[in-house]
mmCIF file of C-alpha atoms and ligand atoms in Angstrom:
data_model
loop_
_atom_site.group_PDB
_atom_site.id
_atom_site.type_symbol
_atom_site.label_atom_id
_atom_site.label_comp_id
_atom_site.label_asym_id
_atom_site.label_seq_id
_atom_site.Cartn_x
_atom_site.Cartn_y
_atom_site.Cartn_z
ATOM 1 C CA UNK A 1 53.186 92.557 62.942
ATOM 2 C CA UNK A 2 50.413 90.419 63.775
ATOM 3 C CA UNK A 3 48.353 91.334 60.710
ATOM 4 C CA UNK A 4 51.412 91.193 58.388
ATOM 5 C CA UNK A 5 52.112 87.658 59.586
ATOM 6 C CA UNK A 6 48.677 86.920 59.261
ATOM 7 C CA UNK A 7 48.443 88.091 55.836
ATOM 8 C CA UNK A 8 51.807 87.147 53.738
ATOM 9 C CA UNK A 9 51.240 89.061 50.553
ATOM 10 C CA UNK A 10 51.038 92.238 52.331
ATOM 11 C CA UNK A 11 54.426 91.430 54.148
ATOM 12 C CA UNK A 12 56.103 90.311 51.155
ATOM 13 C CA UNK A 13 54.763 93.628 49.270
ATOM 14 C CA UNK A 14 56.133 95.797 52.122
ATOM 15 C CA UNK A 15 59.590 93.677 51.761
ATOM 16 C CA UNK A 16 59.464 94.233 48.468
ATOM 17 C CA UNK A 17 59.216 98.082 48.501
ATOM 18 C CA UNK A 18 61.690 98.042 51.168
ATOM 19 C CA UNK A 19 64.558 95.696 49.382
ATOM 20 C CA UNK A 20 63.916 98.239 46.772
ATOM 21 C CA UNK A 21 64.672 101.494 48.524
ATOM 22 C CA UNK A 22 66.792 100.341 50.920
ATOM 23 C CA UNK A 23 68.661 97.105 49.774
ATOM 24 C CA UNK A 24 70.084 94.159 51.431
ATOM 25 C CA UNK A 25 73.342 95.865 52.323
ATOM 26 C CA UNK A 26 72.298 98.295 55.326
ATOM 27 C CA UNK A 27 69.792 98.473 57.767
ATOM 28 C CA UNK A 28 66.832 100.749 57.355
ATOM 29 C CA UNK A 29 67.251 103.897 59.020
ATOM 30 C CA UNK A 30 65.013 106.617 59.738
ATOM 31 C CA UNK A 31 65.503 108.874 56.851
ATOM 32 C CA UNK A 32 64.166 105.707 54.633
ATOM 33 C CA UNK A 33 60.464 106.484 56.475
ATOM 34 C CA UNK A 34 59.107 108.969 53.481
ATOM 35 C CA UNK A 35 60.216 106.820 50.986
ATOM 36 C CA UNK A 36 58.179 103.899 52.088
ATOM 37 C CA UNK A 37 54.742 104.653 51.389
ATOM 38 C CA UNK A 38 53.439 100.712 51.963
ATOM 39 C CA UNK A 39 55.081 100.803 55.337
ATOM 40 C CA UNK A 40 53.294 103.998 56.553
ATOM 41 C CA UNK A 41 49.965 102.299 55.001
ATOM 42 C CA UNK A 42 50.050 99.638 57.022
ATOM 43 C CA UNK A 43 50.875 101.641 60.312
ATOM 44 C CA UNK A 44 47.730 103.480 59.407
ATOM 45 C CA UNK A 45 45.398 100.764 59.066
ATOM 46 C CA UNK A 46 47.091 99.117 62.049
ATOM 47 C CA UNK A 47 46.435 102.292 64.133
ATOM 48 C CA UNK A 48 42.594 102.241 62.228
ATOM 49 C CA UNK A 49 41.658 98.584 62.823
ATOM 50 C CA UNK A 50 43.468 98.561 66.640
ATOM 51 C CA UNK A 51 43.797 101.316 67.663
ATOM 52 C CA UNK A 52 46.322 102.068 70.624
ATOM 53 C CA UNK A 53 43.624 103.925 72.736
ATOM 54 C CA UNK A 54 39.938 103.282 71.890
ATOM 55 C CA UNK A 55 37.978 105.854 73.353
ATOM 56 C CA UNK A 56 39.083 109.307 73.307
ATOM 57 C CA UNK A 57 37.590 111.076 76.600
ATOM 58 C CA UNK A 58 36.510 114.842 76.217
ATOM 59 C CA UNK A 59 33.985 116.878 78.934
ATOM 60 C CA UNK A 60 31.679 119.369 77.389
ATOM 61 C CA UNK A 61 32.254 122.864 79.306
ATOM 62 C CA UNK A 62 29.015 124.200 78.398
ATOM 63 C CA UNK A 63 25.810 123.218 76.139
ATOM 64 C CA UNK A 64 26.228 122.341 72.679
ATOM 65 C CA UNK A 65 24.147 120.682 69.732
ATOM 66 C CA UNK A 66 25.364 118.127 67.761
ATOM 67 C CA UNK A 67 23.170 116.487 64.862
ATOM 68 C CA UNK A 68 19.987 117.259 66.519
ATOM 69 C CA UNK A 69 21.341 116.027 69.970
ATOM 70 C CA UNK A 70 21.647 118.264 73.022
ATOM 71 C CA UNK A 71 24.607 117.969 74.931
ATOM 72 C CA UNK A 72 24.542 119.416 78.566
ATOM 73 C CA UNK A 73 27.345 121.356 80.179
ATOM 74 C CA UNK A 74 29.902 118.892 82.118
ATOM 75 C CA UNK A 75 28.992 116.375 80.449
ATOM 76 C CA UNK A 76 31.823 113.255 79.784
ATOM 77 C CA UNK A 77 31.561 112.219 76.256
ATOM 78 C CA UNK A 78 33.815 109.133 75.310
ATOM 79 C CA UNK A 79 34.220 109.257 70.729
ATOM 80 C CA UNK A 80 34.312 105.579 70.205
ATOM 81 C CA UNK A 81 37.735 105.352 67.739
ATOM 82 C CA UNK A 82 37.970 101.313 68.215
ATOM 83 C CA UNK A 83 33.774 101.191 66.434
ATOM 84 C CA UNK A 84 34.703 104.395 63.834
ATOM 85 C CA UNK A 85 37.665 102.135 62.440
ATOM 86 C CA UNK A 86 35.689 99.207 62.466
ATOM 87 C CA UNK A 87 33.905 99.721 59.160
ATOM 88 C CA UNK A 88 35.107 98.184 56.870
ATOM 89 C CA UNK A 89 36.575 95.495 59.193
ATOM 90 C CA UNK A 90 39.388 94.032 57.398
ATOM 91 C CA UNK A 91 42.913 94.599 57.101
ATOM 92 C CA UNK A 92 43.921 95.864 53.558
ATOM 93 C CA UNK A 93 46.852 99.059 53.957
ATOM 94 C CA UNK A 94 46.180 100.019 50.247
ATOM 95 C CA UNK A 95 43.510 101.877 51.328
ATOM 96 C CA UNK A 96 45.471 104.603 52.651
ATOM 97 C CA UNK A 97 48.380 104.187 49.588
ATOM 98 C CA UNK A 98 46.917 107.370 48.274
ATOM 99 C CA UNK A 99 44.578 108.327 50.588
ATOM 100 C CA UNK A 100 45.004 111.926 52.119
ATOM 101 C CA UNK A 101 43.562 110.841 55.246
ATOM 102 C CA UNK A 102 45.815 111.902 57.694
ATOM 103 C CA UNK A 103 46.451 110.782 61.446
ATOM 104 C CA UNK A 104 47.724 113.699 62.828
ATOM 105 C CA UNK A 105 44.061 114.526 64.415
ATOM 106 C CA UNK A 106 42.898 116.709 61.879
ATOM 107 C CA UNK A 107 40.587 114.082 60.242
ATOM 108 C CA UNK A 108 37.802 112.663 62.458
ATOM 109 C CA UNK A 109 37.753 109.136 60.516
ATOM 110 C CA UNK A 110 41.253 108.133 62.260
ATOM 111 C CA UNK A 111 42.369 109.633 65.379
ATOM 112 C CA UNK A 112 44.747 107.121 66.693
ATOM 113 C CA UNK A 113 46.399 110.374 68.634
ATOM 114 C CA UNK A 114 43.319 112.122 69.734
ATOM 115 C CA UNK A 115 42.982 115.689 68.189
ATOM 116 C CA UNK A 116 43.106 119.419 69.550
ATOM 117 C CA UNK A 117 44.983 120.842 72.202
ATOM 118 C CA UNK A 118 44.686 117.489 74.844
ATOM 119 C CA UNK A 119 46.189 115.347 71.844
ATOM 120 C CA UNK A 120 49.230 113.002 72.130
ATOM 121 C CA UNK A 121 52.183 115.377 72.580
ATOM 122 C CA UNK A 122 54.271 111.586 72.132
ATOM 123 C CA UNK A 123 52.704 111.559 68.767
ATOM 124 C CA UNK A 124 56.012 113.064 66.532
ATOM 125 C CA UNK A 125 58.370 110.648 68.405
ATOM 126 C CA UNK A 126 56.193 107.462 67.831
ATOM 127 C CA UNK A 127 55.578 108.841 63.971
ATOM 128 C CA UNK A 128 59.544 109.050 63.524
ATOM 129 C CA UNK A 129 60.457 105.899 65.646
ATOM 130 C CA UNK A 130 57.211 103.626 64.096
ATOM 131 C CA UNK A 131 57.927 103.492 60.306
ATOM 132 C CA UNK A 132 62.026 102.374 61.057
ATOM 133 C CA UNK A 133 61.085 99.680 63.566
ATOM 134 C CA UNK A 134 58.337 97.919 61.591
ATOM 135 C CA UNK A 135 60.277 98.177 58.403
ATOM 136 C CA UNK A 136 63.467 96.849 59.947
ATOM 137 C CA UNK A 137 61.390 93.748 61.671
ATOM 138 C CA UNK A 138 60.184 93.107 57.487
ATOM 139 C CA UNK A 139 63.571 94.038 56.335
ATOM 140 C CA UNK A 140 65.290 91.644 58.660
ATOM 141 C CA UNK A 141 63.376 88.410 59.468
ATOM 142 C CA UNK A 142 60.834 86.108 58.445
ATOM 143 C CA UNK A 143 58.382 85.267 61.082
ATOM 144 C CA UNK A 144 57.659 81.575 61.784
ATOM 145 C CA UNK A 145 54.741 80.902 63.252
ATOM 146 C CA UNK A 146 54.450 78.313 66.009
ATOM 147 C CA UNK A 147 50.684 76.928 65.288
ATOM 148 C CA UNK A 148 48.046 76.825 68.333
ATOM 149 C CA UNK A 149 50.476 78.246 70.847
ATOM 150 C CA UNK A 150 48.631 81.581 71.101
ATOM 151 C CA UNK A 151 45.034 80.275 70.099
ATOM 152 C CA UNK A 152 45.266 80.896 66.321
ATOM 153 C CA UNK A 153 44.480 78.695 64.168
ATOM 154 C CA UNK A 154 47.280 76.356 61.679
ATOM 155 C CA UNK A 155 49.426 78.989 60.340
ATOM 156 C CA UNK A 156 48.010 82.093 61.706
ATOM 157 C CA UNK A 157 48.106 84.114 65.097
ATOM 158 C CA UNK A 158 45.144 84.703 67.243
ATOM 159 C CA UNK A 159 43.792 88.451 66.475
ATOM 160 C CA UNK A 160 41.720 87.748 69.847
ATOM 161 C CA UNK A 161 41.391 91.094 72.070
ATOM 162 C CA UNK A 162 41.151 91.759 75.549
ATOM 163 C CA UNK A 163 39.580 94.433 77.421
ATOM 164 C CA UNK A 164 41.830 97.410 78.722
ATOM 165 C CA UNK A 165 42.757 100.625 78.202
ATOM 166 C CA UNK A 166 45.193 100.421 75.136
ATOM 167 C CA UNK A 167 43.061 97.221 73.355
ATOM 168 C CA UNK A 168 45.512 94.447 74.487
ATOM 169 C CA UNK A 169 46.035 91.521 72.600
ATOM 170 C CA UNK A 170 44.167 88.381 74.604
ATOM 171 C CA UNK A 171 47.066 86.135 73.327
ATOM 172 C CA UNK A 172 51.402 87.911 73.031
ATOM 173 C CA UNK A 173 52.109 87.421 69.750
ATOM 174 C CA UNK A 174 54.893 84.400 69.923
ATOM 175 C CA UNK A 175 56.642 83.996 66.873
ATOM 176 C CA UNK A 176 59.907 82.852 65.992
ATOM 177 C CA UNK A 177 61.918 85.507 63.483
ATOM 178 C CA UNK A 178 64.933 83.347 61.360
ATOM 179 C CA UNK A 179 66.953 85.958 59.966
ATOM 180 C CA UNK A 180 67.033 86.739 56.064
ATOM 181 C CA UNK A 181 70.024 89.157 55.574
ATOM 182 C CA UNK A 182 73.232 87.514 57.007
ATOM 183 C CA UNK A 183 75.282 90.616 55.789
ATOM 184 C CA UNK A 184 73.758 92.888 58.076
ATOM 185 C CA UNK A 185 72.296 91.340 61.219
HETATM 186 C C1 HEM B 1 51.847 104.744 68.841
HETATM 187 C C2 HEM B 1 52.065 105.447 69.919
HETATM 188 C C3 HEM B 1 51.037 106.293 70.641
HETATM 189 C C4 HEM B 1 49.678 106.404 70.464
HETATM 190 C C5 HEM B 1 48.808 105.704 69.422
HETATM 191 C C6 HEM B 1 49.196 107.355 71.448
HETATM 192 C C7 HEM B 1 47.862 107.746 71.569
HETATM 193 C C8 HEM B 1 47.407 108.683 72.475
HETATM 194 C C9 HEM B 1 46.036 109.133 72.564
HETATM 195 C C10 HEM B 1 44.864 108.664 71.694
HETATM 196 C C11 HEM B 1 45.973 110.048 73.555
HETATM 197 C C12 HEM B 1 44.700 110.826 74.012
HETATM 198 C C13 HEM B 1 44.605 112.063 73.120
HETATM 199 C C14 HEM B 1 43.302 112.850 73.227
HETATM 200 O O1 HEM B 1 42.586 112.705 74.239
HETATM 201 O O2 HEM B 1 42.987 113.618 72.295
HETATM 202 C C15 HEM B 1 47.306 110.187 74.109
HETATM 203 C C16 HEM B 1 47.643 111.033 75.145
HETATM 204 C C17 HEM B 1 48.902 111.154 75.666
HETATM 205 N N1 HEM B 1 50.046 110.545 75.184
HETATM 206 FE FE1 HEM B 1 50.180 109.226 73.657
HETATM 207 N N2 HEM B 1 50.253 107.795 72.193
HETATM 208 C C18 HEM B 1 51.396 107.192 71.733
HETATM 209 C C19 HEM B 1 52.690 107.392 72.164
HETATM 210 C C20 HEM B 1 53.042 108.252 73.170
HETATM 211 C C21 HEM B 1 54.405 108.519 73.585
HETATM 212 C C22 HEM B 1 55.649 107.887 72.902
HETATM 213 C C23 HEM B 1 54.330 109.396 74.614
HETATM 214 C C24 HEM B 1 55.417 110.021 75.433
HETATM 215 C C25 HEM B 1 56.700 109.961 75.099
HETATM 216 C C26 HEM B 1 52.925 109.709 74.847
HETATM 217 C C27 HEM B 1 52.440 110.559 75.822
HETATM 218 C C28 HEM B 1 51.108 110.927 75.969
HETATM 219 C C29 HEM B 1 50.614 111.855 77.003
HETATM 220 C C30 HEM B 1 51.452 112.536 78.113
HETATM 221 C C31 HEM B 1 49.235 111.995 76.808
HETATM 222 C C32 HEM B 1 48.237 112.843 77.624
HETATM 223 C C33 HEM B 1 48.104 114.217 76.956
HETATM 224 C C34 HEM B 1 47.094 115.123 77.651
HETATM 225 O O3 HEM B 1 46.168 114.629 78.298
HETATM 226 O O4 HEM B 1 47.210 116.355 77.541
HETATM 227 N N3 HEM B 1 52.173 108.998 73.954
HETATM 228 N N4 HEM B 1 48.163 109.347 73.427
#
């Protein structure tokens, strides 16, 4: 939300595709998710530029070689997902609009849910509950923002970090939403 607010045109291309498939007469619902491929973009390149948990935390069971490195048995190895989604550094979802990179953990780029057997078993319900909840917050509202109450500057929200396990944001988002579709909310 934060990057959508801070970047109109992207919001006002995911409204668009959504006031397209869905209308202005019902509430998105889950079985809208496949048909809005914007929507799922810009969960992707949310999950790539922030991601929920930014160091995935494996321990090597016995000695292995990786590009020339040696690793030694018991070793705790931490893959750095919050640097690997770092490059390029800013927010554009078209990337993934026909990308095949998946997030399901088999593609190393973008592991928002880890990958292999220790990967998030919460994954399918956030996948199916994600896309309807974003979409409906785009569908719905538009998002006022109150200037310099969270540290952003005019206009804008702070994208300021914190330390912590799951990345938080230094500054909650505060935003007021005024309501678009009187017919349905
Ligand atoms: C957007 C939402 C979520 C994200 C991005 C996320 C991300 C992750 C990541 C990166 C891991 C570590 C995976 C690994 O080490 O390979 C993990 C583990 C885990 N997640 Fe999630 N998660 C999410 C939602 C959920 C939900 C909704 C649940 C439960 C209903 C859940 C339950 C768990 C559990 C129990 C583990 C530990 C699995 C293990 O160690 O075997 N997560 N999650």
């Amino acid at each position: 939300m934060a990057e959508i607010i801070n970047h109109p045109q992207l919001l006002t291309k995911a409204r668009q595709e959504i006031d397209r498939v869905v209308g202005s007469d019902r509430l998105v619902q889950e079985s809208d998710a496949p048909n809005l491929p914007y929507v799922q973009a810009i969960i992707k390149e949310t999950f790539r530029l922030h991601p929920i948990i930014p160091m995935i935390a494996r321990k090597s069971t016995r000695e292995c070689h990786v590009n020339g490195y040696t690793i030694p048995a018991e070793t705790l190895l931490f893959v750095n997902m919050w640097s690997i989604g770092r490059d390029p550094n800013h927010f554009w979802p078209d990337r993934f609009v026909r990308s095949e990179v998946d997030i399901t953990g088999q593609h190393f780029q973008l592991l928002p849910f880890g990958s292999g057997r220790r990967s998030c078993p919460g994954m399918p319900l956030a996948l199916r509950q994600l896309p309807t909840a974003l979409a409906a917050m785009i569908q719905c509202f538009d998002w006022k923002v109150i200037s310099g109450v969270d540290g952003g500057d005019a206009g804008l929200v702070s994208m300021d970090e914190r330390p912590g396990l799951t990345v938080p944001r230094a500054h909650d988002l505060v935003c007021i939403p005024v309501a678009r579709l009187p017919n349905i909310i």
